[in-house]
CSV table of C-alpha atoms and ligand atoms in Angstrom, one decimal:
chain,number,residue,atom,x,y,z
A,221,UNK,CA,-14.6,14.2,31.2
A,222,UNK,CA,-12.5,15.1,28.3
A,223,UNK,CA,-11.5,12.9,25.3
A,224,UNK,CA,-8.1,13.0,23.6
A,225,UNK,CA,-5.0,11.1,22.4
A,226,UNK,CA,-4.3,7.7,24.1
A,227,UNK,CA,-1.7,6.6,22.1
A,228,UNK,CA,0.3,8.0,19.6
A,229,UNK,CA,3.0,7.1,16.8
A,230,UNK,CA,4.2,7.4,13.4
A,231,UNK,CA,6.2,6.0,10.6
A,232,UNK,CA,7.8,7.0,7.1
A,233,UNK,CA,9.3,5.6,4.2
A,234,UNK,CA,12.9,3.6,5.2
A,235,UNK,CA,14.4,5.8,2.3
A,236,UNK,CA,15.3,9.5,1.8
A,237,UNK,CA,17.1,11.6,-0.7
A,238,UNK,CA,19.1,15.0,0.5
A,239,UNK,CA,18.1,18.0,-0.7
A,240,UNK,CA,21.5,19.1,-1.6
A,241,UNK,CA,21.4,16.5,-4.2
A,242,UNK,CA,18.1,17.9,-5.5
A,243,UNK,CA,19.7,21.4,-5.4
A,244,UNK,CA,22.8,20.4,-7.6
A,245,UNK,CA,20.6,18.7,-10.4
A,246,UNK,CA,18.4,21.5,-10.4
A,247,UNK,CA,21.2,23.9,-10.2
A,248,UNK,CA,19.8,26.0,-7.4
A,249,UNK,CA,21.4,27.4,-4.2
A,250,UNK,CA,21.2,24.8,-1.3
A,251,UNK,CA,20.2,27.6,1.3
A,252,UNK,CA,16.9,28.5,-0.5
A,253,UNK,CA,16.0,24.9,0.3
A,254,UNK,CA,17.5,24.2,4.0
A,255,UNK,CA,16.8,27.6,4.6
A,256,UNK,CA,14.4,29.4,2.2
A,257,UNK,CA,11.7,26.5,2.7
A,258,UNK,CA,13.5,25.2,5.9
A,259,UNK,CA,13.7,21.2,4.2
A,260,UNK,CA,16.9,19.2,4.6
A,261,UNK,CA,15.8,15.8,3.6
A,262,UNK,CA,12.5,14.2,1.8
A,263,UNK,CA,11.0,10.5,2.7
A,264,UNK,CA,11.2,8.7,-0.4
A,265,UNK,CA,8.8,5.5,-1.0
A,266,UNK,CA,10.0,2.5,-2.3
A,267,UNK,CA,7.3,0.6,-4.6
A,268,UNK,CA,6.2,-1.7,-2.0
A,269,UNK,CA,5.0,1.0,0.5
A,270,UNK,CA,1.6,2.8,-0.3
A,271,UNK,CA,-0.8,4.9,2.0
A,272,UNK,CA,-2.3,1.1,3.5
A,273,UNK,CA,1.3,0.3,4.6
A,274,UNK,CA,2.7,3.3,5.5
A,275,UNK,CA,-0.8,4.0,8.1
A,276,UNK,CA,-0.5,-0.5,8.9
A,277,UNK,CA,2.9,0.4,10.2
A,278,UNK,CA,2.1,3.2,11.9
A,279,UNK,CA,-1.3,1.6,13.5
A,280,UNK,CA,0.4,-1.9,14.3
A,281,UNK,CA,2.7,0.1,16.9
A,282,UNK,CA,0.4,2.1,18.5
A,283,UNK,CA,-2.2,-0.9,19.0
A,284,UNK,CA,-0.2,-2.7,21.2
A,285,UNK,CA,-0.5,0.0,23.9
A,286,UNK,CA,-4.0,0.0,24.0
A,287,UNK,CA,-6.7,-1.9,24.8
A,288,UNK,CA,-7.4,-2.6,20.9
A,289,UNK,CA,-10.3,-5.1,21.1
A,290,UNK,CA,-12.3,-1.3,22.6
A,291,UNK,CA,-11.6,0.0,19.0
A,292,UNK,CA,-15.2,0.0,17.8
A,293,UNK,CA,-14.3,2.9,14.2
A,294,UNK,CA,-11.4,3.3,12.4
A,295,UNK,CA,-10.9,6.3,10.6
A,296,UNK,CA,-8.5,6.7,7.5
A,297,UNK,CA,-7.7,10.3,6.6
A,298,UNK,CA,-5.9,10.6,2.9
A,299,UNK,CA,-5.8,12.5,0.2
A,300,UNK,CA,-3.6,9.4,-1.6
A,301,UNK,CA,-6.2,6.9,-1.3
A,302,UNK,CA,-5.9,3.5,-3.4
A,303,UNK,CA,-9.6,3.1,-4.6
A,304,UNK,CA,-12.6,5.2,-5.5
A,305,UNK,CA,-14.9,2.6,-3.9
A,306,UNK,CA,-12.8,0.8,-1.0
A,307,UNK,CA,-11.4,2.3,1.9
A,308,UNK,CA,-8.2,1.8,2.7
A,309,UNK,CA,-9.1,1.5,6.1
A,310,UNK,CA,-10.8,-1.9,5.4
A,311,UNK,CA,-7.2,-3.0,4.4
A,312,UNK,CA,-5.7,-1.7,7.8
A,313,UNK,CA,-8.2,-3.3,9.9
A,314,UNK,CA,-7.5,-6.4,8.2
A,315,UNK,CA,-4.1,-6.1,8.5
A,316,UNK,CA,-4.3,-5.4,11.9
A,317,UNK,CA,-7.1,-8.2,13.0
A,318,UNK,CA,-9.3,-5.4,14.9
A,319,UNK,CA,-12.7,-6.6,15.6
A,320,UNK,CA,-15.2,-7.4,12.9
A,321,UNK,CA,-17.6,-5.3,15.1
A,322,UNK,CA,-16.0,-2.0,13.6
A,323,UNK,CA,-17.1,0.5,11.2
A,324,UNK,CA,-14.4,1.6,8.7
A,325,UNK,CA,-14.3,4.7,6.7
A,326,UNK,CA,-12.2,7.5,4.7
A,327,UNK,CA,-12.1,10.6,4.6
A,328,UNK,CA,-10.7,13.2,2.7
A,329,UNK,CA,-10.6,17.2,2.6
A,330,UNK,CA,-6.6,17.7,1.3
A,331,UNK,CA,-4.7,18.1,4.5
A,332,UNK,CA,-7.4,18.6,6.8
A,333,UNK,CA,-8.9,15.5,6.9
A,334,UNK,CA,-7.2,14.1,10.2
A,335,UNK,CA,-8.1,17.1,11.7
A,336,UNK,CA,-12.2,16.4,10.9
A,337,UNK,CA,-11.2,12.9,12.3
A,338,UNK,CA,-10.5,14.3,15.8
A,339,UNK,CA,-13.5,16.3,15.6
A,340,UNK,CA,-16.5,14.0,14.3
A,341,UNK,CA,-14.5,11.0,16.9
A,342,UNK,CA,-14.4,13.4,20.4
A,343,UNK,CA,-18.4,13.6,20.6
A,344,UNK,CA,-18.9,9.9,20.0
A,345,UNK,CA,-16.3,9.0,22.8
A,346,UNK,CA,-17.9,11.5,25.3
A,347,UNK,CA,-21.3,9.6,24.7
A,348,UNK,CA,-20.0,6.2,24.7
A,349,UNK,CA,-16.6,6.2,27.0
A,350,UNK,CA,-15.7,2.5,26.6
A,351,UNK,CA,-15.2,2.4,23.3
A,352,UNK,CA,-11.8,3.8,21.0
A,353,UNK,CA,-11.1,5.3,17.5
A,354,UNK,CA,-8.3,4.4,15.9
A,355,UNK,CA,-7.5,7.6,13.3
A,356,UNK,CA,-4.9,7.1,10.9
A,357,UNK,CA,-3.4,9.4,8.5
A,358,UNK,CA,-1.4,8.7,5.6
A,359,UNK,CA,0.1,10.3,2.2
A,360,UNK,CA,1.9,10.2,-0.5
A,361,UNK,CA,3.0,13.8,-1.0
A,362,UNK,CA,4.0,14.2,-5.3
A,363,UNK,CA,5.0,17.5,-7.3
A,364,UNK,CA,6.1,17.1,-10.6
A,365,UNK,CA,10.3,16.6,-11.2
A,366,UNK,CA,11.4,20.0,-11.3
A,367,UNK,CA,8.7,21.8,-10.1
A,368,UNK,CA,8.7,24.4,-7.2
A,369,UNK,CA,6.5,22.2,-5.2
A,370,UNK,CA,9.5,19.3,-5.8
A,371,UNK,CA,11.6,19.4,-2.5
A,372,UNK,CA,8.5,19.6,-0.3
A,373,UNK,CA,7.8,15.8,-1.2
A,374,UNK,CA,7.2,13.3,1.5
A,375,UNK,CA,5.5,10.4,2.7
A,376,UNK,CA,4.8,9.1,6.5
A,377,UNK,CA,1.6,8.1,8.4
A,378,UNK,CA,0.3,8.9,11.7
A,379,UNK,CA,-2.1,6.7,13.9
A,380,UNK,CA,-3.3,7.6,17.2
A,381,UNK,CA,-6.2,6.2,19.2
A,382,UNK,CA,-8.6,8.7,20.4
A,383,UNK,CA,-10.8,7.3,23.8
A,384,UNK,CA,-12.0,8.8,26.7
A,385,UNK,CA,-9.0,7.8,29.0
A,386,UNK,CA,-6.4,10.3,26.9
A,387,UNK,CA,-2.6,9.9,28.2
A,388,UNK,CA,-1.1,12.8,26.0
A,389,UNK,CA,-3.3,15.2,24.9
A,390,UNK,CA,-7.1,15.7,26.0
A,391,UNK,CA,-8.6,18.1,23.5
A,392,UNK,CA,-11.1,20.7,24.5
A,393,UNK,CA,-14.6,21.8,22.9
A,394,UNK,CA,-13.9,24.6,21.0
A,395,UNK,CA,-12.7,25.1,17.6
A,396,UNK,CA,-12.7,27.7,15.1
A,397,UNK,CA,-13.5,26.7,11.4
A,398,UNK,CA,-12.9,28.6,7.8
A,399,UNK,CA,-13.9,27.2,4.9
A,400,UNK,CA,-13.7,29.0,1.1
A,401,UNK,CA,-14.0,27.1,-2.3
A,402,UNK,CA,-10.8,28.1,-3.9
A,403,UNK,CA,-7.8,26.4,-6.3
A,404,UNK,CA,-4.5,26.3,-4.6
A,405,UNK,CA,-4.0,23.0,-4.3
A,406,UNK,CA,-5.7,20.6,-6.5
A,407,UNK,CA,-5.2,16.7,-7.9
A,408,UNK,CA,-7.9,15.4,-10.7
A,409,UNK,CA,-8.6,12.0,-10.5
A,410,UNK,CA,-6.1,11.0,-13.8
A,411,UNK,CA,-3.0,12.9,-12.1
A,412,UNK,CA,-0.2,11.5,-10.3
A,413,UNK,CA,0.9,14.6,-8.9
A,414,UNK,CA,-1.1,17.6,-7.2
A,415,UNK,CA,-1.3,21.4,-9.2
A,416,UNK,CA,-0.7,24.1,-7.2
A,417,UNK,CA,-0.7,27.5,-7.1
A,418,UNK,CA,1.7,27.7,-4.6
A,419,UNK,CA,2.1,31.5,-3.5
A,420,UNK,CA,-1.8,31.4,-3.6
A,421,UNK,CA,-2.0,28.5,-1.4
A,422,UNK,CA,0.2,30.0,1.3
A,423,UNK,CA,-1.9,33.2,1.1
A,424,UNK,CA,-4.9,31.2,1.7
A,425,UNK,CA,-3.1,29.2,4.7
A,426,UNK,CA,-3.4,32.5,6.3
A,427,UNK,CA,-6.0,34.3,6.1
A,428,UNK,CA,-8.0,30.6,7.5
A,429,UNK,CA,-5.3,30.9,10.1
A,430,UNK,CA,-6.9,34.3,11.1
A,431,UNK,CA,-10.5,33.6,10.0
A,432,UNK,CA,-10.1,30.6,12.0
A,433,UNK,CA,-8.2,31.8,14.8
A,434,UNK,CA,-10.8,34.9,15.5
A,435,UNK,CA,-14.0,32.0,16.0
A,436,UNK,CA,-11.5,29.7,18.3
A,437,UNK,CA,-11.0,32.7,20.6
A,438,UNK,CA,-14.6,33.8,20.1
A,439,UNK,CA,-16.2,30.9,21.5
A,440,UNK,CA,-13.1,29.8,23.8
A,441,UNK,CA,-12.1,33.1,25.5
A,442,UNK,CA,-8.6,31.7,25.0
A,443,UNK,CA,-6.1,34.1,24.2
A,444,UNK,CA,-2.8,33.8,22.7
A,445,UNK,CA,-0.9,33.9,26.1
A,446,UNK,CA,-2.3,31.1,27.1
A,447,UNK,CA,-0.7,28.7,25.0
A,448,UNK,CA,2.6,27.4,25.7
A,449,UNK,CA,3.5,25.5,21.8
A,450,UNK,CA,1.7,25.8,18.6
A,451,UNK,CA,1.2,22.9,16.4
A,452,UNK,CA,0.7,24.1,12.4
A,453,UNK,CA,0.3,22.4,9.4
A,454,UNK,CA,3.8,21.9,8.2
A,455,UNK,CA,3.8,21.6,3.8
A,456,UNK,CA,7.5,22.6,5.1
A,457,UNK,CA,9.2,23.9,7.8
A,458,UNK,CA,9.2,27.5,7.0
A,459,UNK,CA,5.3,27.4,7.0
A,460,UNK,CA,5.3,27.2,10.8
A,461,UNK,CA,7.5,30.1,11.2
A,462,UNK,CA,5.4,32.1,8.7
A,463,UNK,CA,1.9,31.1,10.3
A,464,UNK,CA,3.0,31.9,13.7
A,465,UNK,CA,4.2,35.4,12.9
A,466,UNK,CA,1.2,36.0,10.9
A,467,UNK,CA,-0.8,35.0,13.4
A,468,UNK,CA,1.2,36.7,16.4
A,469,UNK,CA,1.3,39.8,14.2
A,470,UNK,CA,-2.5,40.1,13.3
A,471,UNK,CA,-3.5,39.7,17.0
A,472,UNK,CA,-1.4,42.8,17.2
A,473,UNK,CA,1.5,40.9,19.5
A,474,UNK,CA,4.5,42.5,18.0
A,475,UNK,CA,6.0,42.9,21.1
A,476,UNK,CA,7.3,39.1,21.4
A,477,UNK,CA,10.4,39.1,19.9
A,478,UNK,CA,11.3,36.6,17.0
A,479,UNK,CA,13.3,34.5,19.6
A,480,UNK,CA,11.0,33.8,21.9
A,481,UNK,CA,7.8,33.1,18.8
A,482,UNK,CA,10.6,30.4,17.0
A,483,UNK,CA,10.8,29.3,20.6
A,484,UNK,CA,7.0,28.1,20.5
A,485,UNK,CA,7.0,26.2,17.4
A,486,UNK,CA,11.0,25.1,17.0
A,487,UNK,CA,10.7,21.8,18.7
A,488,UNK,CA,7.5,21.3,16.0
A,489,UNK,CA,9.8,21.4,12.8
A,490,UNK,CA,12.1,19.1,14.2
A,491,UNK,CA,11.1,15.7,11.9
A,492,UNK,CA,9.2,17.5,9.0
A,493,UNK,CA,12.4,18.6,7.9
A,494,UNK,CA,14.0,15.5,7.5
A,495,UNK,CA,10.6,14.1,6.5
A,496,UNK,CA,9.1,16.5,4.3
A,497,UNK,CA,5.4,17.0,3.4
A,498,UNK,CA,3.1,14.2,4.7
A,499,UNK,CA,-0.3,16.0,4.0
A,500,UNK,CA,-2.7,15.1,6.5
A,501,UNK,CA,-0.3,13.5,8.9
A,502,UNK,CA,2.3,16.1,9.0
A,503,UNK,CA,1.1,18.4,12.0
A,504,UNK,CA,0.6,15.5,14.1
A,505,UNK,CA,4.3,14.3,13.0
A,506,UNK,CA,5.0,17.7,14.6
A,507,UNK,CA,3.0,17.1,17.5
A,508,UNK,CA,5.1,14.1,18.0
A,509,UNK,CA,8.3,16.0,17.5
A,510,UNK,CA,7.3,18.4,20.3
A,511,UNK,CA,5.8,15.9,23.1
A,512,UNK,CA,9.3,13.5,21.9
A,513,UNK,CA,11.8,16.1,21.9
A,514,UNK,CA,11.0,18.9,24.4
A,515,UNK,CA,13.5,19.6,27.4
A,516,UNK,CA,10.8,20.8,29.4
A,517,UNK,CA,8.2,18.8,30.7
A,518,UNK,CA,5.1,20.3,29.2
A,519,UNK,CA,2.4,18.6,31.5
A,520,UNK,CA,-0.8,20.9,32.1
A,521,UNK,CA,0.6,22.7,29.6
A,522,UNK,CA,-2.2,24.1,26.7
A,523,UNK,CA,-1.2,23.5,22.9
A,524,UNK,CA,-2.5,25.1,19.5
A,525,UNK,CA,-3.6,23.4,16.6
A,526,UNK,CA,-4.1,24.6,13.2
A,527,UNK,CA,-4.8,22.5,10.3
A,528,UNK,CA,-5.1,23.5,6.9
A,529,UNK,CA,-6.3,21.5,3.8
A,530,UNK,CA,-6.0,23.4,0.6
A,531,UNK,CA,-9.3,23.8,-1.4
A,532,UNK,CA,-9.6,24.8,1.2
A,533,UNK,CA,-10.8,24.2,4.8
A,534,UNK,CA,-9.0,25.5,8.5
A,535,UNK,CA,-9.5,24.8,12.1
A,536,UNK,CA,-8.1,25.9,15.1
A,537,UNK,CA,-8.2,23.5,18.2
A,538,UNK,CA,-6.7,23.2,21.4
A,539,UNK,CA,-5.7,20.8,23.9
A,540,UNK,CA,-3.6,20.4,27.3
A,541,UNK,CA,-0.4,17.5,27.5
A,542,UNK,CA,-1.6,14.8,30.6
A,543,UNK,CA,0.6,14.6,33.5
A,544,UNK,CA,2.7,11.4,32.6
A,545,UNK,CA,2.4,11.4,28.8
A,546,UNK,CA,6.3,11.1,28.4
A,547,UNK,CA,5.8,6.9,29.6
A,548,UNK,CA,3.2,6.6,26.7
A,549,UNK,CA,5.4,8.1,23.8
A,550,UNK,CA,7.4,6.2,21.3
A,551,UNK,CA,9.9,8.5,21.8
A,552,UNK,CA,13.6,6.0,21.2
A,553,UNK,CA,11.7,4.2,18.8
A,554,UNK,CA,11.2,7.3,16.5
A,555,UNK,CA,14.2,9.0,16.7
A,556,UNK,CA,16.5,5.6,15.9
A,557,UNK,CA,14.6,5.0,12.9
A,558,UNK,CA,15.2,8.3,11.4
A,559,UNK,CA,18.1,7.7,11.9
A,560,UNK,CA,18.5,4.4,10.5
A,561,UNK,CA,17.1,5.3,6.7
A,562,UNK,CA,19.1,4.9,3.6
A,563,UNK,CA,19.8,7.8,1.4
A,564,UNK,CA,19.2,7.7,-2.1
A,565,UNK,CA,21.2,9.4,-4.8
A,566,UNK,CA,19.3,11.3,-7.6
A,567,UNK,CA,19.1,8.3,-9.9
A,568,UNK,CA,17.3,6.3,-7.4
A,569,UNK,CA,14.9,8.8,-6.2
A,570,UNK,CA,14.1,9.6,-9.4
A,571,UNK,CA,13.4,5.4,-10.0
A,572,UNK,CA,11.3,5.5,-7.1
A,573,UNK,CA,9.8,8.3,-8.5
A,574,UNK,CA,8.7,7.1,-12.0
A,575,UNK,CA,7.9,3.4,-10.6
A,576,UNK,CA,3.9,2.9,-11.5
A,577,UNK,CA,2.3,-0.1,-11.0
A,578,UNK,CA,0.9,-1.8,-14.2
A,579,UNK,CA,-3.2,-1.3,-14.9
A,580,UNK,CA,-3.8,-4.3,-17.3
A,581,UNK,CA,-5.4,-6.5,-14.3
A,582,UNK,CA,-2.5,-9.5,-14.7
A,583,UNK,CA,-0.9,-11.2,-11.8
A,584,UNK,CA,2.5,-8.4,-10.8
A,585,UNK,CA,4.7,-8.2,-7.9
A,586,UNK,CA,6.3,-5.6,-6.5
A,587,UNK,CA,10.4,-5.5,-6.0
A,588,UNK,CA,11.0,-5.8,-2.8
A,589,UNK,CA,13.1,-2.7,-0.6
A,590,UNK,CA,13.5,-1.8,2.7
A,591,UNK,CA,9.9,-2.1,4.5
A,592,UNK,CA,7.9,-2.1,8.0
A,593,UNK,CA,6.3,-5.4,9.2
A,594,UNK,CA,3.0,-4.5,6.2
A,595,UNK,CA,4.0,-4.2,2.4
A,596,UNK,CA,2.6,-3.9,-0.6
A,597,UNK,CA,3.2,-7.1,-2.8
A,598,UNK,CA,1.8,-6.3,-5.8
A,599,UNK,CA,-1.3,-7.0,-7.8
A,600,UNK,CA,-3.6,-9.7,-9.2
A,601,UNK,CA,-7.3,-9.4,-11.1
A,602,UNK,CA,-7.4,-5.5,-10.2
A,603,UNK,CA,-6.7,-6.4,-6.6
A,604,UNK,CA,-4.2,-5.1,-4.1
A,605,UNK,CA,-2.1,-7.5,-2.2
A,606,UNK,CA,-0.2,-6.7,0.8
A,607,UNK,CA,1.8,-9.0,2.8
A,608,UNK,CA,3.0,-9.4,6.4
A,609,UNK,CA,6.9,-9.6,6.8
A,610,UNK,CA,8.4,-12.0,9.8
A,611,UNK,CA,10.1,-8.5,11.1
A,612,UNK,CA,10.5,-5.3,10.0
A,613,UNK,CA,13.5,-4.7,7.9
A,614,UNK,CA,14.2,-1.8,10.5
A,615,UNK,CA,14.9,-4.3,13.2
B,996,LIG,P1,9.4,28.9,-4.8
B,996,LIG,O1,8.8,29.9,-5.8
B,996,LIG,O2,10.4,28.0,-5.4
B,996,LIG,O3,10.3,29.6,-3.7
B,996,LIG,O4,8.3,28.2,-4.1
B,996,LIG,P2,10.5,31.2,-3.4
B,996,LIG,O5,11.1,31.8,-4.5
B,996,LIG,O6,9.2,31.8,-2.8
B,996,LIG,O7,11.5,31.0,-2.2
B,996,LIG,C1,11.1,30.3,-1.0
B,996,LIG,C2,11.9,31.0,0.1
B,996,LIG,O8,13.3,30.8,-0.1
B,996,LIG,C3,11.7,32.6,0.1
B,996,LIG,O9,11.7,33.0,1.5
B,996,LIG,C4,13.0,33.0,-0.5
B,996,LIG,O10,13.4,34.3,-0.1
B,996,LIG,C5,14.0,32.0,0.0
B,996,LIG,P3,10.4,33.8,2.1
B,996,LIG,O11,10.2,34.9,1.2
B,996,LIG,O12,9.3,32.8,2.0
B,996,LIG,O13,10.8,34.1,3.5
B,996,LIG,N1,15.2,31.9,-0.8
B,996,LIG,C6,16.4,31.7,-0.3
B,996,LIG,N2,16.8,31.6,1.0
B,996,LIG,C7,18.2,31.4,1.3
B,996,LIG,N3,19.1,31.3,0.2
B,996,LIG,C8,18.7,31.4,-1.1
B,996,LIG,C9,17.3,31.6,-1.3
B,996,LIG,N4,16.6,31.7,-2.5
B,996,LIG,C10,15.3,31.9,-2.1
B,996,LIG,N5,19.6,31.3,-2.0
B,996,LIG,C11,6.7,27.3,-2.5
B,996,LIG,C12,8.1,28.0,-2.7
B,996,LIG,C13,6.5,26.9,-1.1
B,996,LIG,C14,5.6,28.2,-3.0
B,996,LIG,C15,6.8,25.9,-3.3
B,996,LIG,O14,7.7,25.0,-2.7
B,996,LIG,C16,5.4,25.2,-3.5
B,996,LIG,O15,4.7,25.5,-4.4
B,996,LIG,N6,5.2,24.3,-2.5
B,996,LIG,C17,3.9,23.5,-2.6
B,996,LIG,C18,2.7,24.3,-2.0
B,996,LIG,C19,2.8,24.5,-0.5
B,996,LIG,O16,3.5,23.8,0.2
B,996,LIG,N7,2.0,25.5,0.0
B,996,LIG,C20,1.9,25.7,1.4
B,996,LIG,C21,0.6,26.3,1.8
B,996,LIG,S1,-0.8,25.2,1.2
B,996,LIG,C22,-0.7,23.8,2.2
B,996,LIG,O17,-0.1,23.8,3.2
B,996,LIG,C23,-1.5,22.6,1.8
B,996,LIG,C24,-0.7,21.5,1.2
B,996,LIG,O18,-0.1,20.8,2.3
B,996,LIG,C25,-1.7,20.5,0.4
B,996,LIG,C26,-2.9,20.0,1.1
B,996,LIG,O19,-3.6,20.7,1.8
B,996,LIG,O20,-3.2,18.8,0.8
B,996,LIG,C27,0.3,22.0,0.2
């Protein structure tokens, strides 16, 4: 029996700002973004969406295919959480009127987090099969105005339900782990936006890559030719490309040409780089963009994860695509609302960007924008309020 992904979706802000608009006010040449990083366009949250309706949204579509009164643990991976205390999870659970026989929790290792999801959910569904884990993974990704870290921004969620009876993707055992207390990415509690070290931080992306990658094969006896896709982190789209070359390169595969390595992670960048940086959600936003997008049915085929969190932990885990999984994707549903977001011009990201909600305790609500079916209404006594919509404005 394997465990694995039953169900599968994800959703993003219902705003975005072109990065040829960031590249004109910050006077620099449009290629090094589209190309240089490989980012076109950034999701852009209005004030009404935070981590708890970004992953609601997400969650709400992929709980109608399953069998959601089985959801026993939800699991909410973010490095963007709302509260020090509270997890946000409580708030999706609530949102989404899951069983009060649940145990709620969040996690947090940078951009790593989902991935320690999967892991510590996998053993418990293998010793109790009728039960399902609903993992959800949301961020806010922030650099400061100007900064080099500035047209990675983003924001989207994931949410998947893990079980026993997988329909995409059943994950095997083994996994290679690297783990190294460094500072390449770091956000102290009384910062808005991350510091980073960013040359550093891609340095230490790959070396886990390899540390990891040498433990995975280790105890797998997997090599690199049996894979048929890769699945990387994605801070932006030209990570990919530079993890898979590292890693094809260090295994000593320099025979495989460049064409047919892009070929392997291609379909991966497809949404990141109109979405840009979601943290913890982002490779399984690629995932998504592979399984959605793919002219080849990849059935019985074996894919690679690798998911880094800056501070920093990595781990390497694999997993074969179900025969089928095309029927269980939310494949139309993703693609037409990419489509269907509003651009913003520089003024109103930059509105968007400053908005912060007041901390004197009094009764505030937020302006409304563009939202899924869960947003964030604003505040009263210190206390979040969110509010369900009759439809989402997307409809
Ligand atoms: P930068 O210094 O602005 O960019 O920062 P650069 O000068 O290194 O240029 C980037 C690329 O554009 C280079 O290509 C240039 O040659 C090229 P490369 O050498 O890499 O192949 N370029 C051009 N190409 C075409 N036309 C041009 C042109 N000019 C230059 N005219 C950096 C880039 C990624 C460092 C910055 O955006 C940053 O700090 N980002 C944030 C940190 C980050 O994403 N790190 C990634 C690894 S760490 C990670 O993934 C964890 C993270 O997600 C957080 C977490 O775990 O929670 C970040």
């Amino acid at each position: 029996m394997k465990a694995g992904i039953e169900a599968i979706s994800f959703y993003t802000s219902h705003y975005f700002f072109d990065l040829k608009n960031l590249a004109e006010e910050r006077q620099t040449p449009v290629d090094k973004f589209y190309h240089g990083i490989g980012q076109e366009k950034m999701a852009a949250p209005p004030p009404d969406e935070d981590v708890v309706t970004l992953a609601a949204n997400a969650a709400y579509q992929v709980i109608q295919k399953v069998d959601a009164e089985k959801i026993d643990t939800v699991i909410f991976a973010t490095e963007s959480g709302i509260d020090q205390s509270k997890s946000a999870g409580i708030y999706v659970h609530s949102m989404l009127g899951l069983s009060r026989n649940c145990r709620v929790l969040e996690v947090k290792q940078a951009c790593y987090s989902a991935a320690a999801g999967i892991q510590l959910a996998l053993p418990y569904l293998l010793l109790h099969p009728d039960r399902k884990v609903l993992l959800v993974a949301a961020d806010i990704a922030r650099y400061g105005l100007g900064s080099a870290g500035e047209p990675t921004q983003g924001a989207g969620a994931v949410a998947m339900v893990l079980s026993s009876q997988p329909k995409i993707i059943a994950f095997d055992q083994e996994t290679g782990i690297y783990t190294e207390d460094v500072m390449d990415f770091w956000r102290p509690n009384y910062r808005e936006e991350a510091f980073v070290d960013g040359k550093f931080s891609i340095k230490m992306y790959l070396k886990s890559l390899y540390e990891a990658w040498q433990q995975y094969t280790d105890r797998s006896g997997s090599r690199f030719d049996d894979f048929y896709r890769f699945c990387y982190h994605l801070p932006f789209s030209r990570m990919g490309e530079k993890a898979h070359f590292h890693l094809a390169k260090h295994i000593g595969r320099e025979d495989f040409s460049e064409e047919y390595l892009l070929g392997q992670i291609n379909e991966t960048l497809q949404y990141i780089k109109i979405i840009g940086n979601t943290y913890a959600a982002s490779m399984y936003i690629g995932l998504m963009a592979l399984l959605e997008n793919s002219a080849q049915d990849l059935a019985g085929k074996k894919i690679g994860f690798f998911s880094y969190g800056s501070g920093c932990v990595g781990e390497f885990f694999s997993g074969q695509v179900l025969p089928g999984y095309q029927q269980y994707l939310l494949a139309e549903q993703h693609r037409a609302f990419l489509q269907n977001r509003t651009e913003l011009n520089y003024e109103e990201y930059k509105k968007f960007y400053l908005y912060s909600i007041p901390q004197d305790g009094g009764e505030y609500l937020t302006p409304r924008n563009k939202t899924g079916l869960f947003r964030f209404a604003g505040l009263k006594e210190h206390k979040r309020i969110y509010q369900k919509l009759e439809s989402d404005s997307a409809r």
